[in-house]
């Protein structure tokens, strides 16, 4: 059953289709009275931008509502054939509805596995290209054919390393998430808590396939910024000419002013190109924060638990990176750089 993207309350349908697929009306959530899912009428570009901006509503739409929740006007049934109006019917009708719901859930589970495979292969390829472009340093004096063969072999090793590390990270996150959710479930049973009243709509609809899919969606922000840095790298100015002419009087004035505040100067020096590794910050800091945010949305639990889950995934990925770094890097220096960029 789909959920409201604002309050996560379960709702039987998200919109009503009338004469054609382009003639529909959004439905209101019975709990918060907002539109249950406004993203059903958004285009792909808007959804992708909101996903990069880490909006929790778009996570809920993609994970729980995508391809479900429509109702045909006049017949009282959803697009999946589940009856949403009326008194519920007799026992035979209820049995048919249950079979239809189980069938639709199995179809959605199959769809999520296919989506994980397609999206995972695409993002692993992009990540491998970014890391290969950063780690590889081809010699300009080498032969072109020899350089191409060496570069291709290096890229294949990088691709294999990224694939193995991604599998380890997702497996660690999924196992840790399952342990945390089962522990919370037994804790609520031990305290005698009514699960139907205290568990949100997300937790009721959560499946294990949602977790790796969330991690893939969360990595889009990191990969988008890393791709931008790989394409538009900062070019240092040449020694013969400066790209920007600066007034000498104004330059002396700013230098004199800044030297009066040594703490400010020290803080600004952190952002120098030779001291701040932007790729490392985006991959490690921003990548970890976006993954934690996605898990916070899909697991709907305390941020302390999501932080612990992320740490478990990092430990699993780092252990695998230690194992494959010498083979992927080819030498000690490149292997150390591979380990530095192995955190998601």
Tab-separated table of C-alpha atoms in Angstrom:
chain	number	residue	atom	x	y	z
A	1	UNK	CA	0.000	0.000	0.000
A	2	UNK	CA	1.378	3.471	-0.839
A	3	UNK	CA	2.057	6.068	1.851
A	4	UNK	CA	1.707	9.815	2.205
A	5	UNK	CA	5.033	11.494	1.429
A	6	UNK	CA	4.391	14.138	4.101
A	7	UNK	CA	3.321	12.120	7.166
A	8	UNK	CA	3.958	8.478	6.007
A	9	UNK	CA	0.343	7.535	6.763
A	10	UNK	CA	-0.816	4.572	4.595
A	11	UNK	CA	-3.306	5.544	1.916
A	12	UNK	CA	-5.257	3.264	-0.466
A	13	UNK	CA	-4.513	5.405	-3.530
A	14	UNK	CA	-2.606	8.529	-4.520
A	15	UNK	CA	-4.587	9.853	-7.464
A	16	UNK	CA	-7.723	9.136	-9.469
A	17	UNK	CA	-7.497	8.600	-13.233
A	18	UNK	CA	-10.517	9.680	-15.280
A	19	UNK	CA	-10.674	9.440	-19.075
A	20	UNK	CA	-6.958	9.109	-19.856
A	21	UNK	CA	-3.632	8.740	-18.097
A	22	UNK	CA	-3.079	12.506	-18.363
A	23	UNK	CA	-6.450	13.354	-16.805
A	24	UNK	CA	-6.136	12.636	-13.089
A	25	UNK	CA	-6.698	14.258	-9.718
A	26	UNK	CA	-4.371	14.066	-6.731
A	27	UNK	CA	-5.888	12.693	-3.537
A	28	UNK	CA	-5.574	14.131	-0.051
A	29	UNK	CA	-4.111	12.236	2.862
A	30	UNK	CA	-6.752	11.387	5.457
A	31	UNK	CA	-4.291	12.133	8.272
A	32	UNK	CA	-2.512	15.401	7.390
A	33	UNK	CA	-4.950	16.582	4.638
A	34	UNK	CA	-2.060	17.370	2.290
A	35	UNK	CA	-1.668	15.851	-1.169
A	36	UNK	CA	-0.672	12.241	-0.615
A	37	UNK	CA	2.102	12.312	-3.222
A	38	UNK	CA	2.631	15.417	-5.406
A	39	UNK	CA	5.576	13.728	-7.147
A	40	UNK	CA	3.257	11.621	-9.315
A	41	UNK	CA	2.841	14.648	-11.599
A	42	UNK	CA	6.502	15.783	-11.551
A	43	UNK	CA	8.860	15.115	-14.442
A	44	UNK	CA	12.013	13.026	-14.178
A	45	UNK	CA	14.366	16.026	-14.078
A	46	UNK	CA	12.574	17.579	-11.100
A	47	UNK	CA	12.618	14.266	-9.247
A	48	UNK	CA	16.344	13.827	-9.957
A	49	UNK	CA	17.138	17.348	-8.718
A	50	UNK	CA	15.144	16.840	-5.514
A	51	UNK	CA	16.929	13.524	-5.027
A	52	UNK	CA	20.313	15.230	-5.348
A	53	UNK	CA	19.108	17.870	-2.858
A	54	UNK	CA	18.223	15.075	-0.396
A	55	UNK	CA	14.513	15.754	0.068
A	56	UNK	CA	12.858	13.051	2.113
A	57	UNK	CA	9.557	13.273	0.231
A	58	UNK	CA	11.181	12.165	-3.025
A	59	UNK	CA	12.736	9.165	-1.234
A	60	UNK	CA	9.301	8.101	-0.025
A	61	UNK	CA	7.868	8.527	-3.506
A	62	UNK	CA	10.557	6.491	-5.257
A	63	UNK	CA	10.790	3.734	-2.662
A	64	UNK	CA	7.168	3.147	-1.702
A	65	UNK	CA	4.832	4.877	-4.174
A	66	UNK	CA	6.438	4.529	-7.575
A	67	UNK	CA	4.114	2.728	-9.979
A	68	UNK	CA	1.328	2.220	-7.417
A	69	UNK	CA	-1.600	4.050	-5.903
A	70	UNK	CA	-3.779	4.965	-8.908
A	71	UNK	CA	-7.542	4.456	-9.008
A	72	UNK	CA	-9.853	4.442	-12.004
A	73	UNK	CA	-12.809	6.762	-11.607
A	74	UNK	CA	-16.217	5.106	-11.377
A	75	UNK	CA	-15.253	1.479	-10.684
A	76	UNK	CA	-13.991	1.812	-7.080
A	77	UNK	CA	-10.794	-0.144	-7.744
A	78	UNK	CA	-7.158	0.776	-7.905
A	79	UNK	CA	-4.961	0.227	-10.949
A	80	UNK	CA	-3.800	-3.042	-9.366
A	81	UNK	CA	-7.359	-4.334	-9.116
A	82	UNK	CA	-7.636	-3.974	-5.315
A	83	UNK	CA	-11.030	-2.883	-4.073
A	84	UNK	CA	-10.825	0.384	-2.138
A	85	UNK	CA	-14.507	1.313	-1.693
A	86	UNK	CA	-17.495	-0.611	-0.435
A	87	UNK	CA	-18.167	-2.792	2.580
A	88	UNK	CA	-15.417	-5.299	1.897
A	89	UNK	CA	-17.489	-8.107	0.339
A	90	UNK	CA	-17.767	-11.700	1.467
A	91	UNK	CA	-15.033	-14.156	2.343
A	92	UNK	CA	-14.349	-15.137	-1.270
A	93	UNK	CA	-13.889	-11.495	-2.293
A	94	UNK	CA	-11.549	-10.930	0.637
A	95	UNK	CA	-9.512	-13.983	-0.399
A	96	UNK	CA	-9.239	-12.727	-3.982
A	97	UNK	CA	-8.147	-9.297	-2.727
A	98	UNK	CA	-5.444	-10.872	-0.543
A	99	UNK	CA	-4.135	-12.935	-3.453
A	100	UNK	CA	-4.082	-9.824	-5.643
A	101	UNK	CA	-2.156	-7.882	-2.999
A	102	UNK	CA	0.377	-10.696	-2.587
A	103	UNK	CA	0.815	-10.883	-6.340
A	104	UNK	CA	1.314	-7.147	-6.622
A	105	UNK	CA	3.831	-7.181	-3.761
A	106	UNK	CA	5.831	-9.940	-5.462
A	107	UNK	CA	5.793	-7.958	-8.688
A	108	UNK	CA	7.039	-4.846	-6.876
A	109	UNK	CA	9.750	-6.901	-5.175
A	110	UNK	CA	10.893	-8.214	-8.553
A	111	UNK	CA	10.826	-4.686	-9.969
A	112	UNK	CA	13.027	-3.442	-7.102
A	113	UNK	CA	15.608	-6.183	-7.696
A	114	UNK	CA	15.766	-5.331	-11.399
A	115	UNK	CA	16.084	-1.631	-10.569
A	116	UNK	CA	18.867	-2.340	-8.051
A	117	UNK	CA	20.774	-4.287	-10.706
A	118	UNK	CA	20.395	-1.638	-13.420
A	119	UNK	CA	21.012	1.378	-11.198
A	120	UNK	CA	23.828	-0.360	-9.328
A	121	UNK	CA	25.713	-1.290	-12.513
A	122	UNK	CA	25.376	2.250	-13.864
A	123	UNK	CA	26.526	3.964	-10.668
A	124	UNK	CA	29.399	1.519	-10.119
A	125	UNK	CA	30.616	2.227	-13.653
A	126	UNK	CA	30.470	5.996	-13.033
A	127	UNK	CA	32.236	5.644	-9.679
A	128	UNK	CA	34.925	3.441	-11.226
A	129	UNK	CA	35.569	5.981	-13.981
A	130	UNK	CA	35.856	8.819	-11.435
A	131	UNK	CA	38.284	6.898	-9.236
A	132	UNK	CA	40.282	5.667	-12.212
A	133	UNK	CA	40.591	9.219	-13.568
A	134	UNK	CA	41.837	10.397	-10.177
A	135	UNK	CA	44.246	7.517	-9.503
A	136	UNK	CA	45.694	6.946	-12.973
A	137	UNK	CA	48.645	9.060	-14.058
A	138	UNK	CA	49.569	8.016	-17.612
A	139	UNK	CA	52.964	8.964	-18.916
A	140	UNK	CA	52.800	11.420	-21.848
A	141	UNK	CA	55.933	9.953	-23.422
A	142	UNK	CA	54.686	6.397	-23.539
A	143	UNK	CA	53.503	4.695	-26.685
A	144	UNK	CA	49.830	5.341	-27.500
A	145	UNK	CA	48.874	1.689	-28.036
A	146	UNK	CA	50.760	0.557	-24.940
A	147	UNK	CA	49.210	3.386	-22.919
A	148	UNK	CA	45.721	2.365	-24.079
A	149	UNK	CA	46.228	-1.256	-23.069
A	150	UNK	CA	47.628	-0.295	-19.669
A	151	UNK	CA	44.858	2.241	-19.089
A	152	UNK	CA	42.175	-0.286	-20.069
A	153	UNK	CA	43.570	-2.926	-17.731
A	154	UNK	CA	43.805	-0.346	-14.940
A	155	UNK	CA	40.187	0.671	-15.496
A	156	UNK	CA	39.015	-2.945	-15.410
A	157	UNK	CA	40.809	-3.491	-12.092
A	158	UNK	CA	39.268	-0.300	-10.734
A	159	UNK	CA	35.824	-1.390	-11.918
A	160	UNK	CA	36.222	-4.795	-10.267
A	161	UNK	CA	37.428	-3.180	-7.051
A	162	UNK	CA	34.483	-0.764	-6.957
A	163	UNK	CA	32.068	-3.637	-7.570
A	164	UNK	CA	33.510	-5.762	-4.749
A	165	UNK	CA	33.591	-2.828	-2.311
A	166	UNK	CA	30.021	-1.801	-3.164
A	167	UNK	CA	28.753	-5.353	-2.579
A	168	UNK	CA	30.536	-5.447	0.796
A	169	UNK	CA	29.175	-2.035	1.820
A	170	UNK	CA	25.591	-2.866	0.859
A	171	UNK	CA	25.758	-6.293	2.501
A	172	UNK	CA	27.095	-4.808	5.735
A	173	UNK	CA	24.441	-2.084	5.762
A	174	UNK	CA	21.604	-4.516	5.001
A	175	UNK	CA	22.646	-7.020	7.668
A	176	UNK	CA	23.139	-4.289	10.272
A	177	UNK	CA	19.760	-2.737	9.397
A	178	UNK	CA	18.017	-6.103	9.755
A	179	UNK	CA	19.632	-6.643	13.172
A	180	UNK	CA	18.622	-3.173	14.364
A	181	UNK	CA	15.026	-3.520	13.144
A	182	UNK	CA	14.601	-6.969	14.692
A	183	UNK	CA	16.092	-5.712	17.962
A	184	UNK	CA	13.656	-2.784	18.015
A	185	UNK	CA	10.792	-5.155	17.229
A	186	UNK	CA	11.635	-7.456	20.147
A	187	UNK	CA	12.167	-4.436	22.384
A	188	UNK	CA	8.648	-3.163	21.642
A	189	UNK	CA	7.234	-6.649	22.248
A	190	UNK	CA	9.072	-6.851	25.563
A	191	UNK	CA	7.605	-3.532	26.660
A	192	UNK	CA	4.153	-4.543	25.496
A	193	UNK	CA	3.881	-1.719	22.955
A	194	UNK	CA	1.069	-1.842	20.411
A	195	UNK	CA	3.000	-2.135	17.153
A	196	UNK	CA	0.027	-1.225	14.964
A	197	UNK	CA	-0.254	2.166	16.658
A	198	UNK	CA	3.415	3.029	17.212
A	199	UNK	CA	4.991	1.788	13.976
A	200	UNK	CA	4.910	4.259	11.083
A	201	UNK	CA	3.656	3.537	7.603
A	202	UNK	CA	7.234	3.292	6.310
A	203	UNK	CA	8.148	0.542	8.768
A	204	UNK	CA	5.030	-1.401	7.821
A	205	UNK	CA	5.889	-1.271	4.115
A	206	UNK	CA	9.662	-1.718	4.540
A	207	UNK	CA	11.383	-4.612	2.762
A	208	UNK	CA	15.089	-5.487	2.679
A	209	UNK	CA	15.282	-4.482	-0.990
A	210	UNK	CA	14.497	-0.899	0.018
A	211	UNK	CA	17.821	-0.582	1.861
A	212	UNK	CA	20.307	-1.101	-1.037
A	213	UNK	CA	17.996	0.918	-3.283
A	214	UNK	CA	18.132	3.779	-0.770
A	215	UNK	CA	21.935	3.641	-0.715
A	216	UNK	CA	22.043	3.843	-4.506
A	217	UNK	CA	19.702	6.838	-4.532
A	218	UNK	CA	21.766	8.520	-1.804
A	219	UNK	CA	24.984	8.147	-3.799
A	220	UNK	CA	23.657	10.331	-6.639
A	221	UNK	CA	24.571	13.529	-4.764
A	222	UNK	CA	28.132	12.347	-4.211
A	223	UNK	CA	28.608	11.092	-7.768
A	224	UNK	CA	27.129	14.251	-9.267
A	225	UNK	CA	29.657	16.463	-7.442
A	226	UNK	CA	32.556	14.088	-8.090
A	227	UNK	CA	31.722	14.001	-11.794
A	228	UNK	CA	31.661	17.792	-11.866
A	229	UNK	CA	35.095	17.937	-10.219
A	230	UNK	CA	36.460	15.347	-12.648
A	231	UNK	CA	35.304	17.378	-15.653
A	232	UNK	CA	36.016	20.912	-14.418
A	233	UNK	CA	39.219	20.643	-12.460
A	234	UNK	CA	40.740	23.923	-11.206
A	235	UNK	CA	43.597	25.084	-13.439
A	236	UNK	CA	46.474	26.797	-11.642
A	237	UNK	CA	47.554	30.125	-13.179
A	238	UNK	CA	50.689	30.131	-15.298
A	239	UNK	CA	53.840	31.817	-14.078
A	240	UNK	CA	54.072	34.180	-17.047
A	241	UNK	CA	50.700	35.832	-16.827
A	242	UNK	CA	47.940	36.057	-14.265
A	243	UNK	CA	44.403	35.328	-15.486
A	244	UNK	CA	42.995	38.150	-13.298
A	245	UNK	CA	44.591	41.564	-12.984
A	246	UNK	CA	44.606	42.798	-9.395
A	247	UNK	CA	45.127	46.364	-8.310
A	248	UNK	CA	48.450	46.413	-6.346
A	249	UNK	CA	47.174	49.043	-3.922
A	250	UNK	CA	44.043	47.051	-3.216
A	251	UNK	CA	46.070	43.839	-2.845
A	252	UNK	CA	48.395	45.446	-0.261
A	253	UNK	CA	45.375	46.769	1.605
A	254	UNK	CA	43.779	43.325	1.838
A	255	UNK	CA	47.061	41.689	2.895
A	256	UNK	CA	47.556	44.250	5.641
A	257	UNK	CA	43.989	43.778	6.852
A	258	UNK	CA	44.168	39.993	6.867
A	259	UNK	CA	47.499	39.891	8.707
A	260	UNK	CA	45.835	41.682	11.589
A	261	UNK	CA	43.675	38.572	12.104
A	262	UNK	CA	45.964	35.520	12.076
A	263	UNK	CA	43.157	33.164	13.085
A	264	UNK	CA	41.128	34.202	10.040
A	265	UNK	CA	44.151	33.670	7.801
A	266	UNK	CA	44.742	30.199	9.243
A	267	UNK	CA	41.081	29.293	8.774
A	268	UNK	CA	41.051	30.466	5.152
A	269	UNK	CA	44.253	28.538	4.363
A	270	UNK	CA	42.354	25.300	4.963
A	271	UNK	CA	40.470	25.888	1.700
A	272	UNK	CA	43.668	26.216	-0.363
A	273	UNK	CA	43.929	23.807	-3.264
A	274	UNK	CA	47.113	22.203	-1.907
A	275	UNK	CA	45.608	21.597	1.556
A	276	UNK	CA	41.963	20.688	0.917
A	277	UNK	CA	41.224	17.519	-1.016
A	278	UNK	CA	37.767	18.228	-2.375
A	279	UNK	CA	37.307	14.722	-3.770
A	280	UNK	CA	38.056	13.199	-0.374
A	281	UNK	CA	35.621	15.531	1.408
A	282	UNK	CA	32.818	14.815	-1.070
A	283	UNK	CA	33.346	11.044	-1.100
A	284	UNK	CA	33.876	10.539	2.631
A	285	UNK	CA	32.044	13.333	4.448
A	286	UNK	CA	29.212	14.173	2.067
A	287	UNK	CA	28.841	10.564	0.905
A	288	UNK	CA	28.498	9.299	4.460
A	289	UNK	CA	26.047	12.061	5.411
A	290	UNK	CA	23.824	11.417	2.378
A	291	UNK	CA	23.823	7.652	3.014
A	292	UNK	CA	22.910	8.256	6.653
A	293	UNK	CA	20.122	10.608	5.615
A	294	UNK	CA	18.666	8.047	3.223
A	295	UNK	CA	18.735	5.336	5.877
A	296	UNK	CA	17.134	7.713	8.369
A	297	UNK	CA	14.236	8.181	5.942
A	298	UNK	CA	13.712	4.534	5.017
A	299	UNK	CA	14.302	2.946	8.441
A	300	UNK	CA	12.461	5.667	10.382
A	301	UNK	CA	14.481	5.122	13.548
A	302	UNK	CA	16.748	7.121	15.839
A	303	UNK	CA	19.757	8.762	14.096
A	304	UNK	CA	22.045	6.971	16.558
A	305	UNK	CA	21.056	3.626	15.036
A	306	UNK	CA	21.577	4.853	11.470
A	307	UNK	CA	25.027	6.165	12.435
A	308	UNK	CA	25.936	2.767	13.869
A	309	UNK	CA	24.683	1.067	10.710
A	310	UNK	CA	26.788	3.363	8.508
A	311	UNK	CA	29.854	2.606	10.642
A	312	UNK	CA	29.284	-1.126	10.186
A	313	UNK	CA	29.111	-0.621	6.426
A	314	UNK	CA	32.313	1.408	6.477
A	315	UNK	CA	34.119	-1.294	8.457
A	316	UNK	CA	33.016	-3.969	5.993
A	317	UNK	CA	34.027	-1.885	2.987
A	318	UNK	CA	37.366	-0.889	4.492
A	319	UNK	CA	38.198	-4.527	5.239
A	320	UNK	CA	37.486	-5.461	1.627
A	321	UNK	CA	39.438	-2.422	0.390
A	322	UNK	CA	42.476	-3.556	2.379
A	323	UNK	CA	42.220	-6.934	0.674
A	324	UNK	CA	41.941	-5.669	-2.918
A	325	UNK	CA	44.010	-2.453	-2.700
A	326	UNK	CA	47.326	-4.036	-3.701
A	327	UNK	CA	45.747	-5.755	-6.708
A	328	UNK	CA	43.722	-2.744	-7.863
A	329	UNK	CA	46.402	-0.135	-7.266
A	330	UNK	CA	49.309	-2.050	-8.754
A	331	UNK	CA	51.863	-0.331	-6.503
A	332	UNK	CA	52.092	0.821	-2.896
A	333	UNK	CA	51.404	4.513	-3.547
A	334	UNK	CA	48.318	3.904	-5.670
A	335	UNK	CA	47.103	1.304	-3.185
A	336	UNK	CA	47.274	3.873	-0.369
A	337	UNK	CA	45.338	6.365	-2.479
A	338	UNK	CA	42.736	3.678	-3.192
A	339	UNK	CA	42.269	3.100	0.542
A	340	UNK	CA	41.936	6.835	1.144
A	341	UNK	CA	39.032	6.991	-1.311
A	342	UNK	CA	37.404	3.682	-0.409
A	343	UNK	CA	34.888	5.148	2.060
A	344	UNK	CA	31.568	5.770	0.264
